[in-house]
Coordinates of C-alpha atoms in Angstrom, one line a residue:
M6 CA 6.7 -5.0 -53.4
T7 CA 10.1 -4.7 -51.6
G8 CA 9.3 -1.1 -50.8
V9 CA 6.0 -2.1 -49.2
L10 CA 7.8 -4.7 -47.1
L11 CA 10.5 -2.3 -46.0
F12 CA 7.8 0.3 -45.1
S13 CA 5.9 -2.2 -43.1
L14 CA 9.0 -3.3 -41.2
L15 CA 9.9 0.3 -40.5
A16 CA 6.4 1.0 -39.3
C17 CA 6.3 -2.1 -37.1
T18 CA 9.7 -1.3 -35.6
T19 CA 8.8 2.4 -35.0
L20 CA 5.5 1.3 -33.3
H21 CA 7.4 -1.1 -31.2
L22 CA 9.9 1.5 -30.1
L23 CA 7.2 4.0 -29.4
S24 CA 5.2 1.5 -27.3
R25 CA 8.4 0.7 -25.3
A26 CA 9.1 4.4 -24.7
L27 CA 5.5 4.9 -23.6
R28 CA 5.6 2.0 -21.2
R29 CA 8.8 3.2 -19.7
Y30 CA 7.3 6.7 -19.2
L31 CA 4.3 5.1 -17.5
L32 CA 6.5 3.0 -15.3
K33 CA 8.2 6.1 -14.0
K34 CA 4.9 8.0 -13.6
E35 CA 2.6 5.4 -12.3
T36 CA 4.9 2.9 -10.3
I37 CA 7.9 3.1 -7.9
L38 CA 9.8 0.5 -9.9
L39 CA 12.2 3.0 -11.5
D40 CA 12.5 5.1 -8.3
L41 CA 13.3 2.2 -5.9
P42 CA 17.2 2.2 -6.6
F43 CA 17.4 5.7 -5.1
L44 CA 16.1 4.5 -1.7
G45 CA 18.7 4.6 1.0
Q46 CA 21.0 6.8 -1.1
A47 CA 21.8 9.5 1.6
R48 CA 23.2 12.9 0.9
E49 CA 26.6 13.8 2.4
E50 CA 26.2 15.3 5.9
A51 CA 27.4 18.7 4.7
T52 CA 24.7 18.8 2.1
K53 CA 21.7 17.7 4.2
I54 CA 18.9 20.3 4.5
K55 CA 19.4 22.3 7.9
G56 CA 16.6 22.0 10.4
T57 CA 14.1 19.5 11.9
V58 CA 11.5 17.3 10.2
V59 CA 8.5 16.6 12.4
V60 CA 6.7 13.3 11.5
C61 CA 3.3 13.3 13.0
G62 CA 2.4 9.7 13.8
G63 CA 4.8 6.7 14.3
S64 CA 2.9 3.9 12.4
I65 CA 4.3 2.2 9.3
S66 CA 3.9 5.4 7.1
G67 CA 5.5 7.6 9.7
L68 CA 8.4 5.2 10.3
L69 CA 9.1 4.9 6.6
A70 CA 8.9 8.7 6.1
A71 CA 11.3 9.3 9.1
R72 CA 13.8 6.9 7.6
V73 CA 13.7 8.6 4.2
C74 CA 14.0 12.0 5.8
H75 CA 17.1 10.8 7.7
D76 CA 19.0 10.7 4.3
H77 CA 18.1 14.2 3.4
F78 CA 17.7 16.4 6.7
E79 CA 19.8 17.2 9.6
R80 CA 17.3 15.9 12.2
V81 CA 14.0 14.0 12.4
V82 CA 11.5 13.8 15.2
I83 CA 8.6 11.4 15.2
V84 CA 5.7 12.4 17.5
E85 CA 3.7 9.2 18.5
P86 CA 0.7 9.4 20.8
E87 CA 0.9 5.9 22.1
A88 CA 3.7 6.2 24.8
W89 CA 4.4 2.4 25.0
L90 CA 5.7 2.5 21.3
S91 CA 8.7 4.5 22.6
T92 CA 9.6 1.8 25.0
E93 CA 11.3 -1.6 24.3
D94 CA 8.0 -3.3 24.1
G95 CA 7.3 -1.3 20.9
R96 CA 10.5 -2.7 19.3
I97 CA 10.7 -6.1 20.7
C98 CA 12.0 -9.0 18.4
E99 CA 9.3 -11.5 19.2
S100 CA 6.3 -9.3 18.6
W101 CA 3.9 -11.9 19.8
N102 CA 5.2 -11.4 23.3
Q103 CA 4.3 -7.7 23.4
R104 CA 2.6 -6.7 26.6
N105 CA 0.7 -3.9 25.0
K106 CA -1.7 -3.6 22.0
R107 CA -2.1 -0.7 19.4
T108 CA -5.3 1.1 20.1
R109 CA -5.2 3.3 17.0
V110 CA -4.7 0.5 14.4
M111 CA -7.9 -1.6 13.9
Q112 CA -5.9 -4.3 12.1
Y113 CA -3.1 -4.7 14.5
N114 CA -4.1 -8.4 15.3
S115 CA -6.2 -9.0 12.2
T116 CA -5.3 -10.2 8.8
H117 CA -2.5 -8.4 7.1
G118 CA -0.6 -8.8 3.9
N119 CA 2.8 -7.5 2.7
L120 CA 3.0 -7.2 -1.1
V121 CA 6.3 -7.2 -2.9
P122 CA 7.0 -3.4 -2.9
I123 CA 7.2 -3.5 1.0
T124 CA 10.1 -5.9 1.0
D125 CA 11.6 -4.2 -2.2
G126 CA 11.7 -0.9 -0.3
L127 CA 12.8 -2.1 3.1
T128 CA 15.7 -4.1 1.8
R129 CA 17.1 -0.8 0.3
L130 CA 16.3 1.3 3.3
F131 CA 17.8 -1.0 5.8
P132 CA 21.1 -2.9 5.0
N133 CA 20.6 -5.2 8.0
F134 CA 17.0 -6.0 7.1
E135 CA 17.4 -9.8 6.6
A136 CA 19.2 -10.3 9.9
E137 CA 16.6 -8.4 11.8
C138 CA 13.9 -10.5 10.1
Q139 CA 15.5 -13.7 11.4
K140 CA 15.6 -12.3 15.0
S141 CA 11.8 -11.7 14.6
G142 CA 11.0 -15.1 13.1
I143 CA 10.1 -13.5 9.8
S144 CA 10.8 -15.5 6.6
I145 CA 11.6 -13.8 3.3
V146 CA 10.0 -15.8 0.4
P147 CA 9.0 -15.4 -3.2
G148 CA 5.8 -13.3 -3.5
D149 CA 3.4 -15.9 -4.7
F150 CA 0.0 -15.1 -3.1
R151 CA -2.0 -17.9 -4.6
L152 CA -5.0 -15.7 -5.4
S153 CA -8.0 -17.3 -6.9
P154 CA -10.5 -14.7 -8.1
G155 CA -13.7 -16.4 -9.1
G156 CA -12.0 -19.7 -8.2
H157 CA -9.4 -19.3 -10.9
T158 CA -5.8 -19.5 -9.4
V159 CA -3.6 -16.8 -10.8
L160 CA -0.4 -18.2 -12.6
C161 CA 2.5 -16.6 -10.9
P162 CA 5.1 -15.2 -13.4
H163 CA 8.2 -16.9 -11.9
H164 CA 9.5 -17.6 -15.5
E165 CA 9.9 -13.9 -16.1
Y166 CA 12.6 -13.4 -13.6
S167 CA 16.3 -14.5 -13.9
T168 CA 16.4 -15.9 -10.4
G169 CA 13.6 -18.4 -11.3
S170 CA 11.1 -16.9 -9.0
V171 CA 9.2 -13.6 -8.5
P172 CA 10.6 -11.0 -6.2
S173 CA 10.3 -11.7 -2.5
T174 CA 8.1 -10.6 0.4
I175 CA 8.1 -11.1 4.1
L176 CA 5.8 -13.5 6.1
A177 CA 4.6 -11.2 8.8
G178 CA 1.3 -9.8 10.3
R179 CA 0.7 -6.2 10.9
R180 CA 2.0 -6.4 14.5
A181 CA 5.3 -8.1 13.4
T182 CA 5.7 -5.8 10.4
E183 CA 5.3 -2.6 12.2
T184 CA 7.3 -3.7 15.1
L185 CA 10.2 -4.7 12.8
I186 CA 10.2 -1.4 11.0
R187 CA 10.1 0.5 14.2
R188 CA 13.1 -1.3 15.6
L189 CA 15.0 -0.7 12.4
T190 CA 14.2 3.0 12.1
L191 CA 14.8 3.8 15.8
D192 CA 18.2 2.2 15.8
Q193 CA 20.2 5.0 17.3
Q194 CA 23.6 3.6 16.3
T195 CA 22.7 3.4 12.5
Y196 CA 20.2 6.4 12.4
P197 CA 21.3 8.7 15.3
N198 CA 19.4 11.7 13.9
I199 CA 16.0 10.1 14.2
Q200 CA 14.2 10.6 17.7
Q201 CA 10.7 9.3 18.7
I202 CA 8.9 11.3 21.5
S203 CA 5.6 10.5 23.1
G204 CA 3.1 13.1 22.6
T205 CA 0.2 14.5 20.5
V206 CA 0.5 17.1 17.8
T207 CA -2.2 19.7 18.5
G208 CA -1.5 22.3 15.8
V209 CA 1.0 24.1 13.5
K210 CA 2.0 27.7 13.1
R211 CA 2.8 29.5 9.8
T212 CA 5.7 31.8 9.3
T213 CA 4.8 35.4 10.1
T214 CA 7.3 37.1 7.8
N215 CA 6.4 39.3 4.8
S216 CA 4.1 37.5 2.3
D217 CA 5.6 39.4 -0.8
D218 CA 8.3 36.7 -1.1
G219 CA 6.0 33.8 -0.3
T220 CA 7.6 33.0 3.1
D221 CA 4.2 32.9 4.8
R222 CA 3.4 29.9 2.8
Y223 CA 5.6 27.9 5.1
L224 CA 4.9 26.3 8.5
D225 CA 7.3 27.5 11.1
K226 CA 6.5 25.5 14.3
V227 CA 4.6 22.4 15.4
T228 CA 2.9 22.5 18.8
I229 CA 2.9 19.2 20.8
R230 CA 1.2 18.1 24.0
T231 CA 3.2 15.7 26.1
E232 CA 2.1 13.7 29.1
S233 CA 4.1 12.4 31.9
G234 CA 2.0 10.7 34.7
D235 CA -0.6 13.2 35.7
S236 CA 1.1 16.2 34.3
R237 CA 0.9 17.7 30.8
S238 CA 3.2 20.2 29.1
I239 CA 3.1 22.0 25.7
T240 CA 6.2 22.3 23.6
E241 CA 7.0 23.7 20.2
I242 CA 9.5 22.4 17.7
I243 CA 10.8 24.6 14.9
S244 CA 10.3 22.6 11.7
V245 CA 11.6 22.7 8.1
L246 CA 9.1 20.0 7.1
V247 CA 6.0 18.6 8.6
V248 CA 4.7 15.1 7.5
D249 CA 1.2 14.1 8.4
C250 CA 1.0 10.4 9.1
T251 CA -2.1 10.7 11.5
G252 CA -4.0 8.1 9.4
P253 CA -7.8 8.2 8.7
T254 CA -8.2 10.9 11.5
R255 CA -6.6 13.3 9.0
A256 CA -5.7 15.6 11.8
G257 CA -3.3 17.6 9.5
E258 CA -6.3 19.2 7.6
K259 CA -7.6 20.5 11.0
W260 CA -4.2 22.0 11.9
L261 CA -3.9 23.7 8.5
R262 CA -7.3 25.3 8.7
H263 CA -6.7 26.7 12.2
A264 CA -3.3 28.1 10.8
G265 CA -5.1 29.9 8.0
F266 CA -4.5 27.5 5.0
L267 CA -6.9 25.5 2.8
A268 CA -8.9 28.7 1.9
N269 CA -9.4 29.6 -1.7
G270 CA -7.2 32.4 -3.2
S271 CA -3.8 32.3 -1.4
N272 CA -0.5 33.3 -2.7
N273 CA 0.8 32.9 -6.2
I274 CA 3.8 30.8 -7.1
E275 CA 6.3 32.3 -9.5
N276 CA 6.6 30.5 -12.7
S277 CA 4.0 28.0 -11.7
S278 CA 0.7 26.9 -13.3
L279 CA -0.9 25.8 -10.1
K280 CA -4.3 27.4 -9.3
S281 CA -6.0 27.9 -6.0
S282 CA -8.9 25.4 -5.6
K283 CA -11.0 23.8 -3.0
L284 CA -9.7 20.8 -1.4
K285 CA -11.8 17.7 -2.5
T286 CA -12.2 14.3 -1.0
A287 CA -13.6 11.5 -3.0
T288 CA -15.3 8.7 -0.9
Y289 CA -17.4 5.6 -1.3
D290 CA -18.3 2.8 1.1
P291 CA -17.7 -0.9 0.2
Q292 CA -19.6 -2.0 3.3
M293 CA -17.2 -4.8 3.8
H294 CA -16.4 -6.5 7.0
Y295 CA -14.3 -9.6 7.9
M296 CA -13.6 -12.0 10.8
T297 CA -10.0 -13.1 11.3
F298 CA -9.0 -16.3 13.1
G299 CA -5.4 -16.1 14.2
L300 CA -3.7 -19.5 14.9
S301 CA -0.4 -21.1 15.7
I302 CA 0.3 -24.5 14.1
P303 CA 3.4 -26.4 15.5
P304 CA 5.6 -28.1 12.9
S305 CA 4.8 -31.5 14.3
I306 CA 1.0 -31.0 13.6
A307 CA 1.6 -29.3 10.2
A308 CA 3.7 -32.2 9.1
T309 CA 0.5 -34.4 8.9
I310 CA -0.5 -32.5 5.7
P311 CA 2.3 -32.5 3.1
E312 CA 0.6 -29.9 0.8
Y313 CA 0.3 -27.4 3.7
V314 CA 4.0 -28.0 4.5
E315 CA 4.9 -27.3 0.9
K316 CA 2.9 -24.1 0.7
K317 CA 3.4 -22.6 4.1
D318 CA 6.7 -21.0 3.1
A319 CA 4.7 -18.6 0.9
P320 CA 2.7 -15.5 1.8
G321 CA -0.5 -17.0 0.6
I322 CA -1.8 -20.5 1.4
F323 CA -5.1 -19.9 -0.4
A324 CA -7.2 -16.9 -1.2
Y325 CA -10.6 -17.5 -2.8
K326 CA -12.8 -14.5 -3.9
G327 CA -16.2 -15.3 -5.3
D328 CA -17.6 -14.0 -8.5
A329 CA -19.6 -11.0 -7.5
S330 CA -22.5 -11.9 -9.8
K331 CA -22.9 -15.2 -7.7
T332 CA -21.8 -14.4 -4.2
N333 CA -20.4 -11.7 -1.9
T334 CA -17.8 -13.6 0.1
V335 CA -14.1 -14.0 0.3
C336 CA -12.0 -16.6 2.3
V337 CA -8.2 -16.2 2.6
A338 CA -5.5 -18.1 4.5
A339 CA -2.1 -16.3 4.9
K340 CA 1.1 -17.2 6.6
G341 CA 2.7 -14.8 9.2
E342 CA 5.8 -14.7 11.4
G343 CA 6.9 -18.0 13.1
D344 CA 4.2 -20.6 13.2
F345 CA 1.4 -18.1 13.0
L346 CA -1.2 -17.8 10.3
T347 CA -4.5 -16.1 9.8
I348 CA -7.7 -17.4 8.2
T349 CA -10.1 -14.6 7.1
C350 CA -13.7 -14.8 6.3
G351 CA -15.1 -11.6 4.6
A352 CA -18.2 -10.4 3.0
W353 CA -19.6 -7.3 1.4
G354 CA -22.8 -5.9 2.6
S355 CA -23.9 -4.5 6.1
N356 CA -26.2 -7.4 6.7
A357 CA -24.0 -10.2 5.4
S358 CA -23.4 -12.9 8.1
L359 CA -19.9 -14.1 9.1
P360 CA -18.8 -17.2 11.2
D361 CA -18.1 -16.1 14.8
K362 CA -16.6 -19.4 15.6
F363 CA -13.9 -21.4 13.8
E364 CA -16.4 -24.3 13.0
G365 CA -18.1 -22.0 10.5
V366 CA -15.0 -21.4 8.3
K367 CA -15.8 -24.4 6.1
A368 CA -19.2 -23.3 5.3
H369 CA -17.9 -19.8 4.6
L370 CA -15.3 -21.1 2.1
E371 CA -18.0 -23.1 0.3
S372 CA -20.0 -19.9 0.0
V373 CA -17.5 -18.3 -2.5
K374 CA -18.8 -20.8 -5.1
S375 CA -15.4 -21.5 -6.7
A376 CA -15.5 -22.1 -10.4
T377 CA -12.9 -24.9 -9.9
P378 CA -13.0 -27.5 -7.2
I379 CA -11.3 -26.4 -4.0
P380 CA -8.3 -29.0 -3.4
E381 CA -9.1 -31.7 -0.8
W382 CA -6.0 -30.8 1.2
I383 CA -7.6 -27.4 2.1
W384 CA -10.5 -29.1 3.8
N385 CA -8.1 -31.4 5.6
F386 CA -6.1 -28.4 6.6
L387 CA -9.2 -26.8 8.1
D388 CA -9.8 -30.0 10.1
L389 CA -6.2 -29.8 11.3
C390 CA -6.8 -26.3 12.6
Q391 CA -9.6 -27.6 14.9
Q392 CA -7.2 -29.8 16.8
P393 CA -7.1 -28.8 20.6
E394 CA -3.4 -27.9 20.4
V395 CA -4.1 -25.4 17.6
Q396 CA -7.4 -24.1 18.9
S397 CA -5.8 -23.2 22.3
T398 CA -3.9 -20.5 20.4
L399 CA -7.0 -19.1 18.6
Q400 CA -7.5 -15.3 18.6
V401 CA -10.6 -13.9 16.8
T402 CA -11.0 -10.3 15.7
K403 CA -13.8 -8.6 13.7
V404 CA -13.2 -5.6 11.4
R405 CA -15.8 -3.4 9.8
T406 CA -13.9 -1.6 7.2
P407 CA -14.5 2.2 7.1
P408 CA -15.5 4.0 3.9
S409 CA -12.7 4.4 1.4
F410 CA -11.5 7.9 0.6
W411 CA -8.9 9.8 -1.4
T412 CA -8.2 13.5 -0.5
H413 CA -6.9 15.1 -3.6
F414 CA -4.1 17.2 -2.3
E415 CA -2.5 17.1 -5.7
S416 CA -5.4 19.3 -7.1
A417 CA -5.4 21.7 -4.1
G418 CA -3.2 24.3 -5.8
D419 CA -1.4 26.8 -3.7
V420 CA -3.7 26.6 -0.7
L421 CA -1.3 24.2 1.1
P422 CA 1.9 25.1 3.0
S423 CA 5.0 24.6 0.9
N424 CA 6.6 22.4 3.7
W425 CA 3.7 20.2 4.6
I426 CA 3.0 16.8 3.2
A427 CA 0.7 13.7 4.0
I428 CA 1.5 10.1 3.5
G429 CA -0.4 6.8 3.8
D430 CA -3.9 6.8 5.3
S431 CA -3.8 10.5 5.8
V432 CA -4.2 10.8 2.2
C433 CA -6.1 7.7 1.0
V434 CA -7.7 4.7 2.6
V435 CA -8.7 1.6 0.4
N436 CA -10.5 -1.5 1.2
P437 CA -8.0 -3.4 3.4
I438 CA -9.1 -6.8 2.2
Y439 CA -6.8 -6.3 -0.9
G440 CA -3.7 -6.0 1.4
Q441 CA -2.4 -2.7 -0.4
G442 CA -2.2 -0.4 2.6
G443 CA 1.5 -1.1 3.2
T444 CA 2.2 -0.7 -0.4
K445 CA 0.5 2.6 -0.4
A446 CA 2.7 3.7 2.5
M447 CA 5.9 2.7 0.7
I448 CA 4.6 4.5 -2.4
G449 CA 4.4 7.7 -0.2
A450 CA 7.9 7.1 1.2
V451 CA 9.5 6.5 -2.3
S452 CA 7.7 9.5 -3.7
L453 CA 9.1 11.7 -0.9
N454 CA 12.5 10.3 -1.5
S455 CA 12.4 10.9 -5.3
T456 CA 11.1 14.5 -4.8
L457 CA 13.9 15.3 -2.5
H458 CA 16.6 13.7 -4.7
Q459 CA 15.3 15.7 -7.6
L460 CA 15.6 18.9 -5.7
Y461 CA 19.1 18.0 -4.6
K462 CA 20.2 17.4 -8.2
K463 CA 18.8 20.7 -9.4
S464 CA 20.4 22.8 -6.7
R465 CA 22.9 25.1 -8.2
T466 CA 25.1 26.0 -5.3
E467 CA 26.3 24.3 -2.1
Q468 CA 24.2 26.8 -0.1
E469 CA 21.0 25.8 -2.0
K470 CA 21.8 22.2 -1.4
Q471 CA 21.7 22.8 2.3
T472 CA 18.5 24.8 2.6
F473 CA 16.6 24.2 -0.6
L474 CA 12.8 23.6 -0.1
P475 CA 11.0 25.5 -2.9
Q476 CA 7.5 27.0 -2.6
D477 CA 6.0 24.3 -4.8
F478 CA 7.6 21.4 -2.8
S479 CA 4.4 19.9 -1.4
Q480 CA 2.7 20.1 -4.8
R481 CA 5.6 18.4 -6.5
F482 CA 5.4 15.6 -3.9
F483 CA 1.5 15.3 -4.0
R484 CA 1.5 15.0 -7.8
T485 CA 4.1 12.3 -7.7
Q486 CA 2.3 10.4 -5.0
A487 CA -1.0 10.7 -6.7
N488 CA 0.0 9.4 -10.0
K489 CA 1.4 6.3 -8.2
I490 CA -1.6 5.5 -5.9
A491 CA -4.3 6.2 -8.7
S492 CA -4.2 2.6 -9.9
I493 CA -4.7 1.2 -6.4
W494 CA -7.7 3.6 -5.8
M495 CA -9.3 2.9 -9.2
G496 CA -8.7 -0.8 -9.2
N497 CA -10.2 -1.4 -5.7
K498 CA -13.1 0.8 -6.4
M499 CA -14.0 -1.1 -9.6
I500 CA -13.9 -4.4 -7.9
D501 CA -16.0 -3.1 -4.9
Y502 CA -18.6 -1.6 -7.3
A503 CA -19.5 -5.1 -8.5
F504 CA -21.3 -5.7 -5.2
K505 CA -24.8 -4.1 -5.1
S506 CA -24.4 -3.1 -1.3
T507 CA -21.6 -0.7 -2.1
I508 CA -22.5 3.0 -1.7
P509 CA -20.9 4.7 -4.7
E510 CA -18.8 7.9 -4.8
E511 CA -20.9 11.1 -5.2
G512 CA -21.8 11.6 -8.8
E513 CA -21.3 7.9 -9.6
T514 CA -23.5 4.8 -9.7
L515 CA -22.6 1.2 -9.4
D516 CA -22.8 1.1 -13.2
T517 CA -19.7 3.2 -13.3
G518 CA -16.9 1.2 -14.9
S519 CA -19.2 -1.7 -15.8
F520 CA -17.3 -2.5 -19.0
I521 CA -14.0 -2.5 -17.0
R522 CA -15.5 -4.9 -14.6
W523 CA -16.9 -7.1 -17.5
Y524 CA -13.4 -7.1 -19.1
L525 CA -11.7 -8.0 -15.7
N526 CA -14.2 -10.8 -15.1
R527 CA -13.3 -12.3 -18.6
L528 CA -9.5 -12.0 -17.7
E529 CA -10.0 -13.8 -14.3
R530 CA -11.4 -16.8 -16.3
L531 CA -8.1 -17.0 -18.1
C532 CA -5.6 -16.2 -15.3
D533 CA -5.2 -19.9 -14.4
S534 CA -4.4 -21.1 -17.9
D535 CA -2.6 -18.1 -19.6
K536 CA 0.8 -17.1 -18.4
Q537 CA 0.7 -13.6 -19.9
I538 CA -2.7 -12.8 -18.1
G539 CA -1.5 -14.4 -14.9
S540 CA 1.5 -12.0 -15.0
L541 CA -0.8 -9.1 -15.7
F542 CA -2.8 -9.9 -12.5
W543 CA 0.4 -10.4 -10.4
H544 CA 2.0 -7.2 -11.5
S545 CA -1.2 -5.2 -11.1
L546 CA -1.8 -6.5 -7.5
N547 CA 1.8 -5.4 -6.5
A548 CA 1.4 -2.0 -8.2
Y549 CA 4.1 -2.9 -10.6
G550 CA 1.9 -2.7 -13.8
V551 CA 0.9 0.3 -15.8
S552 CA -2.5 1.4 -17.1
I553 CA -2.0 0.3 -20.7
D554 CA -1.0 -3.3 -19.9
V555 CA -4.6 -4.5 -19.5
L556 CA -5.2 -3.3 -23.1
H557 CA -2.3 -4.9 -24.7
P558 CA -3.5 -6.0 -28.2
V559 CA -2.6 -9.7 -27.6
I560 CA -4.4 -9.7 -24.3
F561 CA -7.4 -8.0 -25.8
I562 CA -7.7 -10.4 -28.7
K563 CA -7.3 -13.4 -26.2
V564 CA -10.3 -11.9 -24.3
I565 CA -12.4 -11.5 -27.4
F566 CA -11.6 -15.0 -28.6
H567 CA -12.5 -16.5 -25.2
V568 CA -15.9 -14.6 -25.3
I569 CA -16.7 -16.0 -28.8
V570 CA -15.7 -19.6 -28.1
T571 CA -17.6 -19.7 -24.9
S572 CA -20.8 -17.8 -26.0
K573 CA -24.1 -19.5 -26.3
F574 CA -24.3 -18.2 -29.8
W575 CA -21.2 -20.2 -30.8
Y576 CA -22.3 -23.4 -29.2
G577 CA -25.8 -23.0 -30.6
S578 CA -24.5 -22.4 -34.1
R579 CA -22.6 -25.7 -33.9

């Protein structure tokens, strides 16, 4: 008997240790949690890679990439098509006073969310981050987003952190977030080796040296068209690394094809298992659209609703998403910079109706058919928003989300240049209603930083530390990035597939992943009463969970037990 007990104890201990080791491995592979501490750790100047990095596009992903490259390369040039972004107006502290508006970002004045990884990364990249937030009227608060999927409000896992609250995020819309990051990145006193120029990248040129040593797999120059008044000029920049941050236009793929890349059967990589293959892009269309009502509520008016005052210092005021089996609507109120907030009414389906006036917000919120009563203060809050002083600040924008896509560069093999990478929406676009676009950009920046740090550590000599960009560099980066965005892509797709109006990915039907959706639906029903399941939802939303978490034995048992006790068979047998 003693032997059996000892064997059982040993087996349980071994299983526990193995499960911990597996989870840590997946944390490294699937998330940026273990890579974040390396952000902002710059090489010594003497060991930085010689040459110029050209970042094509100066939006959030481009700015983050430039900041990371500053720690590893001798010089960084951002090429941004919108000329006003290179002026003071593009870096202004009070972003709501900008005279210009982004023409290439559909959500610039629409709803926008910053999940925890954004602030986690920015505080490491910029030592003066908090001070600059204060200048921009941006608060840093615990990341409690008050999500209510199916009407069940997710329990936020404050208790799991030693500080007594979950990690922080910033209260800022897209305009304020991007402007803040631009001001920080283009600070010449702190980051003198980063330069932003106004222009449009028109192409790239590959190295023309002998292909026997693989050097023709590198890009040599970037061609840029600049405009000044009525005159245009073409210039070329010799580049050691090219970063495509052109967003959904995916201009980089066109440049590469013109330069002779992305064709099957290119060069071999010594000691590599990579195989040439056709570049593949997965796409589906959630047919989702939403209306955003932007408002400014002065403190004197906000004070009339104590519940709102209590909740306004959090990123989410409320976020109700209906059960897809009953409704196709979502309604979200989110806090922004200063006294600004947005109320968003969204729906899946090309023919779904949305309120075009604020008076219709109440009816839209009712349409989510919450499983639990919506608190009375929320209805009072919506009444408050209709006061003349608030309505005078109203801005209305409508967004029709484009199809979601993921270009699988990580599977492209050796058809890509060794010194070309893509980050953010140039690689993958997901349904923006889930607020994970910024997180995806940060994942790209962290993946780039980790890949460069790994190369630095593995360099054998000082000379290699200065010039080392191996032939498989882009593939190392793309594999790292793909592993970390896979959960965002799959999670969003599974939710969108619950709506009959969604056009699925080629080779799939809306039944794809039906068990996963059934399982998640049951988890939703428990997220407002079970701390462990609430924690699962919170970490998954912030891309800080791993793929095995949802199938934890205890969680699985809880779901099965809930199904049994709530089934018609159970009640009928009683």
